mmCIF file of C-alpha atoms and ligand atoms in Angstrom:
data_model
loop_
_atom_site.group_PDB
_atom_site.id
_atom_site.type_symbol
_atom_site.label_atom_id
_atom_site.label_comp_id
_atom_site.label_asym_id
_atom_site.label_seq_id
_atom_site.Cartn_x
_atom_site.Cartn_y
_atom_site.Cartn_z
ATOM 1 C CA MET X 137 -38.666 -144.984 -55.440
ATOM 2 C CA HIS X 138 -41.625 -144.922 -57.762
ATOM 3 C CA SER X 139 -43.317 -142.376 -55.325
ATOM 4 C CA VAL X 140 -42.946 -139.910 -58.187
ATOM 5 C CA ARG X 141 -44.626 -142.233 -60.871
ATOM 6 C CA GLN X 142 -47.425 -141.430 -62.669
ATOM 7 C CA SER X 143 -49.366 -144.531 -62.917
ATOM 8 C CA LEU X 144 -51.448 -144.585 -66.220
ATOM 9 C CA GLU X 145 -53.814 -147.811 -66.343
ATOM 10 C CA PHE X 146 -56.075 -148.725 -68.891
ATOM 11 C CA TYR X 147 -57.632 -151.204 -70.432
ATOM 12 C CA ILE X 148 -58.278 -152.357 -73.770
ATOM 13 C CA LEU X 149 -59.964 -155.087 -74.822
ATOM 14 C CA SER X 150 -60.233 -156.712 -78.008
ATOM 15 C CA PHE X 151 -61.498 -159.893 -79.488
ATOM 16 C CA ARG X 152 -59.438 -162.216 -81.456
ATOM 17 C CA GLN X 153 -59.947 -166.243 -81.991
ATOM 18 C CA ASN X 154 -62.277 -166.097 -78.798
ATOM 19 C CA VAL X 155 -58.915 -165.012 -76.711
ATOM 20 C CA VAL X 156 -59.485 -161.601 -74.896
ATOM 21 C CA PHE X 157 -56.745 -159.301 -74.766
ATOM 22 C CA SER X 158 -56.259 -156.802 -71.870
ATOM 23 C CA PHE X 159 -53.475 -154.487 -71.505
ATOM 24 C CA GLU X 160 -52.639 -152.803 -68.937
ATOM 25 C CA ILE X 161 -50.420 -150.237 -68.940
ATOM 26 C CA GLY X 162 -48.675 -147.716 -66.390
ATOM 27 C CA LEU X 163 -45.366 -144.753 -66.842
ATOM 28 C CA GLY X 164 -42.828 -145.996 -65.182
ATOM 29 C CA GLN X 165 -39.562 -144.450 -63.656
ATOM 30 C CA GLY X 166 -37.695 -142.674 -65.507
ATOM 31 C CA THR X 167 -38.021 -143.374 -69.794
ATOM 32 C CA LYS X 168 -38.977 -147.171 -69.244
ATOM 33 C CA VAL X 169 -42.614 -147.975 -69.669
ATOM 34 C CA LEU X 170 -43.949 -151.111 -67.944
ATOM 35 C CA VAL X 171 -46.673 -152.458 -69.539
ATOM 36 C CA ASP X 172 -48.673 -155.381 -68.320
ATOM 37 C CA PHE X 173 -49.671 -157.250 -71.133
ATOM 38 C CA GLN X 174 -52.854 -159.843 -69.709
ATOM 39 C CA PRO X 175 -54.697 -161.762 -72.225
ATOM 40 C CA TYR X 176 -56.661 -164.649 -71.116
ATOM 41 C CA ASN X 177 -58.791 -167.297 -72.418
ATOM 42 C CA ILE X 178 -62.607 -167.085 -71.877
ATOM 43 C CA ASN X 179 -62.992 -170.644 -72.859
ATOM 44 C CA ARG X 180 -61.364 -171.814 -69.822
ATOM 45 C CA THR X 181 -65.101 -172.843 -67.763
ATOM 46 C CA ASP X 182 -64.242 -175.229 -65.171
ATOM 47 C CA VAL X 183 -62.223 -172.205 -63.304
ATOM 48 C CA ALA X 184 -62.941 -168.083 -62.940
ATOM 49 C CA SER X 185 -60.013 -166.182 -65.062
ATOM 50 C CA VAL X 186 -61.064 -162.997 -63.596
ATOM 51 C CA THR X 187 -62.170 -161.570 -60.117
ATOM 52 C CA SER X 188 -64.995 -159.269 -59.625
ATOM 53 C CA TRP X 189 -62.714 -156.022 -60.156
ATOM 54 C CA SER X 190 -61.776 -157.263 -63.062
ATOM 55 C CA ALA X 191 -58.481 -158.256 -62.442
ATOM 56 C CA PRO X 192 -57.086 -161.238 -64.358
ATOM 57 C CA ILE X 193 -56.294 -165.061 -62.439
ATOM 58 C CA LEU X 194 -54.192 -166.637 -64.761
ATOM 59 C CA TRP X 195 -54.366 -170.409 -65.390
ATOM 60 C CA GLU X 196 -52.361 -172.692 -68.000
ATOM 61 C CA GLY X 197 -54.632 -172.114 -71.155
ATOM 62 C CA THR X 198 -55.575 -168.631 -70.158
ATOM 63 C CA PHE X 199 -52.491 -166.884 -71.744
ATOM 64 C CA ASP X 200 -49.742 -167.484 -74.787
ATOM 65 C CA PRO X 201 -46.790 -167.389 -73.001
ATOM 66 C CA ILE X 202 -44.563 -167.172 -76.469
ATOM 67 C CA LEU X 203 -46.686 -163.976 -77.586
ATOM 68 C CA ILE X 204 -46.165 -162.254 -74.087
ATOM 69 C CA ASP X 205 -42.291 -163.405 -73.905
ATOM 70 C CA SER X 206 -41.661 -161.560 -77.142
ATOM 71 C CA ILE X 207 -43.944 -158.560 -75.946
ATOM 72 C CA TYR X 208 -41.608 -158.067 -72.895
ATOM 73 C CA LYS X 209 -38.682 -159.054 -74.516
ATOM 74 C CA GLN X 210 -38.631 -155.485 -75.942
ATOM 75 C CA GLN X 211 -37.873 -154.420 -72.626
ATOM 76 C CA ASN X 212 -34.772 -154.697 -69.980
ATOM 77 C CA LEU X 213 -36.852 -155.624 -67.026
ATOM 78 C CA MET X 214 -34.901 -156.165 -63.987
ATOM 79 C CA ILE X 215 -37.438 -158.893 -61.710
ATOM 80 C CA ALA X 216 -35.791 -158.421 -58.047
ATOM 81 C CA THR X 217 -36.709 -162.084 -56.336
ATOM 82 C CA THR X 218 -36.315 -162.170 -52.224
ATOM 83 C CA VAL X 219 -36.199 -165.815 -50.430
ATOM 84 C CA PHE X 220 -34.919 -166.084 -46.965
ATOM 85 C CA ALA X 221 -33.430 -169.291 -45.592
ATOM 86 C CA LEU X 222 -32.530 -169.489 -41.589
ATOM 87 C CA GLY X 223 -31.935 -172.073 -39.371
ATOM 88 C CA LYS X 224 -32.276 -175.535 -41.513
ATOM 89 C CA TYR X 225 -34.121 -173.693 -44.462
ATOM 90 C CA THR X 226 -30.514 -173.455 -45.557
ATOM 91 C CA ARG X 227 -31.206 -176.938 -47.323
ATOM 92 C CA PHE X 228 -33.804 -175.463 -49.778
ATOM 93 C CA VAL X 229 -32.123 -173.129 -50.819
ATOM 94 C CA LYS X 230 -29.766 -175.439 -53.823
ATOM 95 C CA ASP X 231 -33.449 -177.142 -55.095
ATOM 96 C CA PHE X 232 -34.965 -173.537 -55.166
ATOM 97 C CA LEU X 233 -31.844 -171.895 -57.232
ATOM 98 C CA GLU X 234 -31.377 -174.670 -59.326
ATOM 99 C CA SER X 235 -35.312 -175.037 -59.930
ATOM 100 C CA ALA X 236 -35.658 -171.318 -60.812
ATOM 101 C CA GLU X 237 -33.303 -170.878 -63.029
ATOM 102 C CA GLN X 238 -34.664 -173.515 -65.137
ATOM 103 C CA HIS X 239 -38.157 -172.484 -65.464
ATOM 104 C CA TYR X 240 -38.412 -168.889 -63.565
ATOM 105 C CA PHE X 241 -38.488 -165.992 -65.819
ATOM 106 C CA VAL X 242 -35.848 -167.818 -68.244
ATOM 107 C CA GLY X 243 -34.359 -165.363 -71.068
ATOM 108 C CA PHE X 244 -35.102 -161.903 -68.699
ATOM 109 C CA ARG X 245 -33.062 -160.211 -65.799
ATOM 110 C CA VAL X 246 -33.380 -161.735 -62.629
ATOM 111 C CA HIS X 247 -31.679 -160.439 -59.112
ATOM 112 C CA TYR X 248 -31.838 -162.872 -56.684
ATOM 113 C CA TYR X 249 -31.712 -161.816 -53.248
ATOM 114 C CA LEU X 250 -31.407 -164.460 -50.360
ATOM 115 C CA PHE X 251 -31.235 -163.525 -46.534
ATOM 116 C CA THR X 252 -29.647 -166.189 -44.381
ATOM 117 C CA ASP X 253 -27.956 -166.498 -40.783
ATOM 118 C CA GLN X 254 -25.622 -168.693 -42.546
ATOM 119 C CA PRO X 255 -23.976 -166.920 -45.810
ATOM 120 C CA GLU X 256 -21.248 -169.654 -45.711
ATOM 121 C CA SER X 257 -23.844 -172.443 -46.473
ATOM 122 C CA VAL X 258 -24.748 -170.972 -49.666
ATOM 123 C CA PRO X 259 -24.009 -173.042 -52.233
ATOM 124 C CA GLU X 260 -22.821 -172.450 -55.668
ATOM 125 C CA VAL X 261 -25.652 -172.573 -57.852
ATOM 126 C CA LYS X 262 -24.533 -171.803 -61.939
ATOM 127 C CA MET X 263 -26.501 -168.505 -63.391
ATOM 128 C CA GLY X 264 -27.919 -167.685 -66.309
ATOM 129 C CA GLU X 265 -26.704 -164.310 -68.487
ATOM 130 C CA ASN X 266 -28.092 -161.355 -66.746
ATOM 131 C CA ARG X 267 -28.897 -163.769 -63.382
ATOM 132 C CA SER X 268 -27.247 -163.249 -60.388
ATOM 133 C CA LEU X 269 -27.646 -163.831 -56.721
ATOM 134 C CA THR X 270 -26.848 -161.754 -53.798
ATOM 135 C CA VAL X 271 -26.650 -162.912 -50.193
ATOM 136 C CA ARG X 272 -27.325 -160.809 -47.087
ATOM 137 C CA LYS X 273 -26.969 -161.957 -43.514
ATOM 138 C CA VAL X 274 -29.109 -161.623 -40.990
ATOM 139 C CA GLN X 275 -29.498 -162.686 -37.038
ATOM 140 C CA SER X 276 -30.841 -165.714 -36.380
ATOM 141 C CA LEU X 277 -34.110 -165.756 -34.737
ATOM 142 C CA ASN X 278 -35.877 -168.580 -32.213
ATOM 143 C CA ARG X 279 -39.166 -168.754 -33.355
ATOM 144 C CA TRP X 280 -40.351 -169.602 -37.195
ATOM 145 C CA GLN X 281 -43.040 -166.881 -36.565
ATOM 146 C CA ASP X 282 -41.079 -164.080 -35.631
ATOM 147 C CA ILE X 283 -38.349 -165.320 -38.870
ATOM 148 C CA SER X 284 -41.727 -165.612 -41.337
ATOM 149 C CA MET X 285 -42.976 -161.996 -39.754
ATOM 150 C CA GLY X 286 -39.682 -160.409 -39.790
ATOM 151 C CA ARG X 287 -39.682 -161.177 -43.808
ATOM 152 C CA MET X 288 -41.799 -157.785 -44.498
ATOM 153 C CA GLU X 289 -39.784 -155.220 -42.737
ATOM 154 C CA LYS X 290 -36.393 -156.221 -44.144
ATOM 155 C CA LEU X 291 -38.446 -156.213 -47.583
ATOM 156 C CA GLU X 292 -39.492 -153.056 -47.110
ATOM 157 C CA LYS X 293 -36.040 -151.906 -46.136
ATOM 158 C CA LEU X 294 -34.766 -153.459 -49.597
ATOM 159 C CA ILE X 295 -36.904 -151.708 -51.653
ATOM 160 C CA GLU X 296 -36.700 -148.514 -50.262
ATOM 161 C CA ASN X 297 -32.347 -148.830 -49.823
ATOM 162 C CA GLU X 298 -31.407 -150.952 -52.762
ATOM 163 C CA LEU X 299 -34.113 -151.251 -55.782
ATOM 164 C CA ALA X 300 -35.039 -148.676 -56.733
ATOM 165 C CA SER X 301 -32.413 -147.832 -59.077
ATOM 166 C CA GLU X 302 -32.277 -151.412 -60.431
ATOM 167 C CA ALA X 303 -35.190 -153.472 -60.564
ATOM 168 C CA ASP X 304 -38.536 -153.107 -62.111
ATOM 169 C CA TYR X 305 -41.134 -156.282 -60.262
ATOM 170 C CA ILE X 306 -40.179 -157.502 -57.268
ATOM 171 C CA PHE X 307 -41.590 -161.230 -55.679
ATOM 172 C CA CYS X 308 -41.406 -162.780 -52.548
ATOM 173 C CA LEU X 309 -41.092 -166.066 -52.019
ATOM 174 C CA ASP X 310 -40.896 -169.164 -49.817
ATOM 175 C CA ILE X 311 -37.582 -171.110 -49.992
ATOM 176 C CA ASP X 312 -39.261 -174.859 -49.304
ATOM 177 C CA THR X 313 -39.972 -174.516 -52.500
ATOM 178 C CA LYS X 314 -39.423 -176.067 -55.993
ATOM 179 C CA PHE X 315 -40.164 -174.603 -60.019
ATOM 180 C CA TYR X 316 -41.272 -177.710 -61.798
ATOM 181 C CA GLY X 317 -42.689 -175.527 -64.970
ATOM 182 C CA HIS X 318 -42.784 -172.487 -66.556
ATOM 183 C CA TRP X 319 -43.323 -169.232 -64.585
ATOM 184 C CA GLY X 320 -42.529 -166.093 -66.538
ATOM 185 C CA VAL X 321 -43.214 -162.724 -67.646
ATOM 186 C CA GLU X 322 -47.335 -163.506 -67.726
ATOM 187 C CA SER X 323 -47.381 -162.989 -63.984
ATOM 188 C CA LEU X 324 -45.931 -159.580 -63.860
ATOM 189 C CA GLY X 325 -48.348 -157.170 -62.752
ATOM 190 C CA ARG X 326 -48.662 -153.510 -60.267
ATOM 191 C CA LEU X 327 -50.009 -155.866 -57.635
ATOM 192 C CA VAL X 328 -50.134 -159.944 -57.741
ATOM 193 C CA GLY X 329 -51.353 -162.127 -55.522
ATOM 194 C CA VAL X 330 -51.643 -165.853 -55.561
ATOM 195 C CA ILE X 331 -54.347 -167.792 -54.690
ATOM 196 C CA HIS X 332 -53.531 -170.241 -51.364
ATOM 197 C CA PRO X 333 -53.133 -174.045 -52.668
ATOM 198 C CA TRP X 334 -55.698 -175.126 -50.305
ATOM 199 C CA PHE X 335 -58.420 -172.525 -50.692
ATOM 200 C CA PHE X 336 -59.275 -172.315 -54.485
ATOM 201 C CA ASP X 337 -61.814 -174.386 -54.054
ATOM 202 C CA ALA X 338 -63.448 -173.707 -50.510
ATOM 203 C CA PRO X 339 -65.998 -171.445 -49.565
ATOM 204 C CA ARG X 340 -65.258 -168.105 -48.356
ATOM 205 C CA ASP X 341 -66.066 -169.125 -44.799
ATOM 206 C CA ARG X 342 -63.618 -171.594 -44.407
ATOM 207 C CA PHE X 343 -60.621 -169.579 -45.365
ATOM 208 C CA THR X 344 -58.456 -169.136 -42.348
ATOM 209 C CA TYR X 345 -58.334 -165.414 -41.874
ATOM 210 C CA GLU X 346 -57.860 -163.881 -38.597
ATOM 211 C CA ARG X 347 -61.147 -163.629 -36.806
ATOM 212 C CA ARG X 348 -60.103 -161.741 -33.699
ATOM 213 C CA PRO X 349 -61.497 -158.040 -33.815
ATOM 214 C CA GLU X 350 -57.941 -157.340 -31.297
ATOM 215 C CA SER X 351 -56.076 -157.668 -34.100
ATOM 216 C CA GLN X 352 -54.902 -155.616 -37.070
ATOM 217 C CA ALA X 353 -55.509 -158.547 -39.460
ATOM 218 C CA TYR X 354 -59.179 -159.003 -38.524
ATOM 219 C CA ILE X 355 -61.376 -159.736 -41.702
ATOM 220 C CA PRO X 356 -65.362 -160.707 -39.943
ATOM 221 C CA VAL X 357 -67.503 -164.140 -41.411
ATOM 222 C CA GLY X 358 -69.064 -162.960 -44.519
ATOM 223 C CA GLU X 359 -66.146 -160.739 -45.837
ATOM 224 C CA GLY X 360 -62.796 -161.207 -47.972
ATOM 225 C CA ASP X 361 -62.581 -162.432 -51.871
ATOM 226 C CA TYR X 362 -60.057 -164.830 -51.780
ATOM 227 C CA TYR X 363 -57.682 -166.441 -49.301
ATOM 228 C CA TYR X 364 -54.342 -165.531 -50.848
ATOM 229 C CA ALA X 365 -50.746 -167.298 -49.779
ATOM 230 C CA GLY X 366 -48.224 -166.196 -47.789
ATOM 231 C CA ALA X 367 -45.525 -167.751 -49.381
ATOM 232 C CA ALA X 368 -45.821 -165.755 -52.670
ATOM 233 C CA PHE X 369 -46.482 -162.336 -53.881
ATOM 234 C CA GLY X 370 -45.541 -159.384 -56.003
ATOM 235 C CA GLY X 371 -45.643 -156.223 -58.246
ATOM 236 C CA SER X 372 -43.817 -152.874 -59.131
ATOM 237 C CA LEU X 373 -41.633 -151.764 -56.544
ATOM 238 C CA GLU X 374 -44.023 -149.067 -55.500
ATOM 239 C CA ASP X 375 -46.843 -151.696 -54.669
ATOM 240 C CA VAL X 376 -45.019 -154.002 -52.708
ATOM 241 C CA HIS X 377 -43.407 -151.530 -51.059
ATOM 242 C CA HIS X 378 -46.322 -149.763 -49.644
ATOM 243 C CA LEU X 379 -47.618 -153.781 -49.378
ATOM 244 C CA THR X 380 -44.805 -154.666 -47.395
ATOM 245 C CA LYS X 381 -45.012 -151.261 -45.208
ATOM 246 C CA THR X 382 -48.309 -151.837 -44.294
ATOM 247 C CA CYS X 383 -48.081 -154.977 -43.057
ATOM 248 C CA ARG X 384 -44.865 -154.441 -40.998
ATOM 249 C CA GLU X 385 -46.740 -151.495 -39.204
ATOM 250 C CA GLN X 386 -49.783 -153.624 -38.429
ATOM 251 C CA LEU X 387 -47.668 -156.696 -37.099
ATOM 252 C CA HIS X 388 -46.030 -154.108 -35.062
ATOM 253 C CA ILE X 389 -49.608 -153.050 -33.698
ATOM 254 C CA ASP X 390 -50.279 -156.210 -32.863
ATOM 255 C CA ALA X 391 -47.286 -157.138 -31.151
ATOM 256 C CA ALA X 392 -47.490 -153.830 -29.073
ATOM 257 C CA ASN X 393 -50.818 -155.181 -28.436
ATOM 258 C CA SER X 394 -49.702 -158.761 -27.577
ATOM 259 C CA ILE X 395 -51.776 -160.640 -30.367
ATOM 260 C CA GLU X 396 -50.218 -162.329 -33.037
ATOM 261 C CA ALA X 397 -52.544 -163.253 -36.262
ATOM 262 C CA ALA X 398 -53.632 -166.712 -36.761
ATOM 263 C CA TRP X 399 -51.075 -167.221 -39.652
ATOM 264 C CA GLN X 400 -48.628 -164.342 -38.528
ATOM 265 C CA GLU X 401 -47.909 -162.208 -42.100
ATOM 266 C CA GLU X 402 -49.865 -164.428 -44.038
ATOM 267 C CA SER X 403 -53.229 -163.110 -42.201
ATOM 268 C CA HIS X 404 -51.748 -159.384 -42.805
ATOM 269 C CA LEU X 405 -51.246 -160.290 -46.443
ATOM 270 C CA ASN X 406 -54.893 -161.571 -46.636
ATOM 271 C CA LYS X 407 -56.230 -157.864 -44.549
ATOM 272 C CA TYR X 408 -54.118 -155.953 -47.348
ATOM 273 C CA PHE X 409 -55.410 -157.699 -50.633
ATOM 274 C CA LEU X 410 -58.766 -156.972 -49.118
ATOM 275 C CA LEU X 411 -58.610 -153.393 -48.846
ATOM 276 C CA ASN X 412 -55.855 -153.098 -51.826
ATOM 277 C CA LYS X 413 -57.240 -155.513 -54.549
ATOM 278 C CA PRO X 414 -54.355 -156.604 -56.650
ATOM 279 C CA SER X 415 -54.160 -156.337 -60.249
ATOM 280 C CA LYS X 416 -53.599 -159.559 -61.170
ATOM 281 C CA LEU X 417 -54.120 -163.153 -59.282
ATOM 282 C CA LEU X 418 -52.014 -166.373 -60.095
ATOM 283 C CA SER X 419 -53.882 -169.792 -59.732
ATOM 284 C CA PRO X 420 -51.847 -172.115 -57.083
ATOM 285 C CA GLU X 421 -50.711 -173.022 -60.091
ATOM 286 C CA TYR X 422 -47.729 -170.838 -59.230
ATOM 287 C CA MET X 423 -47.863 -172.216 -55.540
ATOM 288 C CA TRP X 424 -49.219 -175.256 -55.223
ATOM 289 C CA ARG X 425 -49.299 -178.242 -52.070
ATOM 290 C CA ASP X 426 -47.344 -180.588 -53.421
ATOM 291 C CA ILE X 427 -45.709 -182.087 -56.837
ATOM 292 C CA ASN X 428 -46.815 -185.401 -55.794
ATOM 293 C CA GLU X 429 -50.725 -183.927 -55.039
ATOM 294 C CA SER X 430 -53.046 -183.306 -58.109
ATOM 295 C CA ALA X 431 -56.292 -181.566 -58.483
ATOM 296 C CA ALA X 432 -58.928 -181.470 -61.402
ATOM 297 C CA GLN X 433 -58.011 -177.912 -62.185
ATOM 298 C CA ILE X 434 -54.734 -177.772 -61.902
ATOM 299 C CA LYS X 435 -53.262 -178.901 -65.502
ATOM 300 C CA VAL X 436 -49.462 -177.548 -64.861
ATOM 301 C CA ILE X 437 -47.678 -177.556 -61.520
ATOM 302 C CA ARG X 438 -45.015 -174.058 -61.542
ATOM 303 C CA PHE X 439 -44.143 -173.880 -58.212
ATOM 304 C CA SER X 440 -44.646 -175.883 -55.642
ATOM 305 C CA ASN X 441 -43.984 -176.649 -51.450
ATOM 306 C CA VAL X 442 -41.867 -178.931 -50.922
ATOM 307 C CA ALA X 443 -42.724 -181.712 -48.325
ATOM 308 C CA LYS X 444 -40.936 -181.091 -44.827
ATOM 309 C CA ASN X 445 -41.095 -182.399 -41.527
ATOM 310 C CA TYR X 446 -42.269 -179.235 -39.721
ATOM 311 C CA ALA X 447 -40.842 -180.530 -36.377
ATOM 312 C CA GLU X 448 -37.597 -181.363 -37.520
ATOM 313 C CA VAL X 449 -36.818 -178.354 -39.419
ATOM 314 C CA ARG X 450 -38.214 -175.728 -37.438
ATOM 315 C CA PRO X 451 -36.717 -173.923 -34.491
ATOM 316 C CA ASN X 452 -39.876 -174.429 -32.038
ATOM 317 C CA PRO X 453 -43.351 -176.035 -32.169
HETATM 318 C C1 UD2 S 262 -48.117 -171.903 -48.610
HETATM 319 C C2 UD2 S 262 -47.729 -170.726 -47.646
HETATM 320 O O1 UD2 S 262 -48.576 -170.079 -48.018
HETATM 321 N N1 UD2 S 262 -47.084 -170.626 -46.937
HETATM 322 C C3 UD2 S 262 -46.975 -170.126 -45.710
HETATM 323 C C4 UD2 S 262 -47.308 -170.448 -44.570
HETATM 324 O O2 UD2 S 262 -46.673 -171.745 -43.701
HETATM 325 P P1 UD2 S 262 -45.345 -172.416 -44.173
HETATM 326 O O3 UD2 S 262 -45.253 -173.823 -43.709
HETATM 327 O O4 UD2 S 262 -45.049 -172.449 -45.733
HETATM 328 O O5 UD2 S 262 -44.093 -170.928 -43.383
HETATM 329 P P2 UD2 S 262 -43.348 -171.428 -43.619
HETATM 330 O O6 UD2 S 262 -42.085 -172.660 -42.336
HETATM 331 O O7 UD2 S 262 -42.093 -171.940 -44.731
HETATM 332 O O8 UD2 S 262 -41.875 -170.213 -43.042
HETATM 333 C C5 UD2 S 262 -42.093 -169.514 -44.130
HETATM 334 C C6 UD2 S 262 -40.469 -168.707 -44.073
HETATM 335 O O9 UD2 S 262 -39.595 -168.256 -43.515
HETATM 336 C C7 UD2 S 262 -38.308 -168.702 -43.399
HETATM 337 N N2 UD2 S 262 -38.153 -169.932 -42.415
HETATM 338 C C8 UD2 S 262 -38.953 -170.033 -41.803
HETATM 339 C C9 UD2 S 262 -38.697 -170.829 -40.408
HETATM 340 C C10 UD2 S 262 -36.875 -170.979 -40.483
HETATM 341 O O10 UD2 S 262 -36.575 -171.695 -39.395
HETATM 342 N N3 UD2 S 262 -36.296 -170.321 -41.190
HETATM 343 C C11 UD2 S 262 -37.097 -169.805 -42.006
HETATM 344 O O11 UD2 S 262 -36.037 -169.508 -43.494
HETATM 345 C C12 UD2 S 262 -38.640 -169.227 -45.302
HETATM 346 O O12 UD2 S 262 -38.139 -168.572 -45.864
HETATM 347 C C13 UD2 S 262 -39.524 -170.221 -45.366
HETATM 348 O O13 UD2 S 262 -40.159 -169.906 -46.510
HETATM 349 O O14 UD2 S 262 -47.891 -169.579 -43.661
HETATM 350 C C14 UD2 S 262 -46.433 -168.836 -43.153
HETATM 351 C C15 UD2 S 262 -46.782 -167.858 -42.484
HETATM 352 O O15 UD2 S 262 -47.765 -168.686 -40.884
HETATM 353 C C16 UD2 S 262 -46.380 -168.054 -44.131
HETATM 354 O O16 UD2 S 262 -47.269 -166.719 -44.722
HETATM 355 C C17 UD2 S 262 -45.897 -169.302 -45.031
HETATM 356 O O17 UD2 S 262 -45.596 -168.699 -46.637
HETATM 357 MN MN1 MN S 263 -43.014 -172.343 -46.593
#
């Protein structure tokens, strides 16, 4: 674990050609130095490119992917990437992996971890150099809500037991998704959340936070920063371990009190991000609604949900 990791973060701002560069530098495990390089362009005026707590919000046009790639190339980073495919969701695996090989951290080391109740169904997908897939068998579950929420505990244990010695960063993604555009090292950060594609434009009081005070995920009306997607989050191992552990604990408390948050672990993730501000936000370009939908602010769709018939793919309503 990175528990011994001494984190040193600071921001240097300088102006060059109307581009603000900011650096977040952390002293990583051992001798490896993790560098978050976060340039953002102040010319994109149709969207906010920074939060009130000074975290960058990445939109197309707010960073230079070639420059950032060249900086990260100096390091031998490994990005662990987790997905779950239980029941009929195994049908999404092929497109997810094939499209990830085309667009996701291309040229960098990626280790996918796929949790499934049907390892025999996992298709053969040709992986690029330094990219690999580990398949983990998990128990089948009867409720989609339990599958979705159960991810937090599995992720917590994976980070604890296996990732410390191999990965530098982790991203945890939904499987009913596909990559359509570049998703690269610009997205790396200590704690990274993605703005939910249905709420980037909505006033805060419309956010579908859990509103019952009895739940650990409760967020009162009038509070909250953004509504984050449950389908994609990531960061350093240490930070994502703390996130998954906390959400798992809060989910267990809710279960003991016979309450299930409105949007399951997504509600708990939103509570977590309210109390633990992400160091970087990704715009809905990184988790879009559907490849056939558009919005003026979305100049590129990098990663999107794929259309699914809920009644047909889920084990229960
Ligand atoms: C875009 C987005 O933010 N999506 C979130 C949203 O609905 P979604 O409609 O995206 O939830 P979903 O049905 O995709 O379930 C989430 C994930 O659980 C897994 N799964 C689910 C059912 C099943 O039978 N088999 C299986 O493997 C699979 O990895 C799937 O991607 O709310 C969920 C919780 O309510 C999760 O937080 C999702 O991440
Ligand atoms: Mn999904």
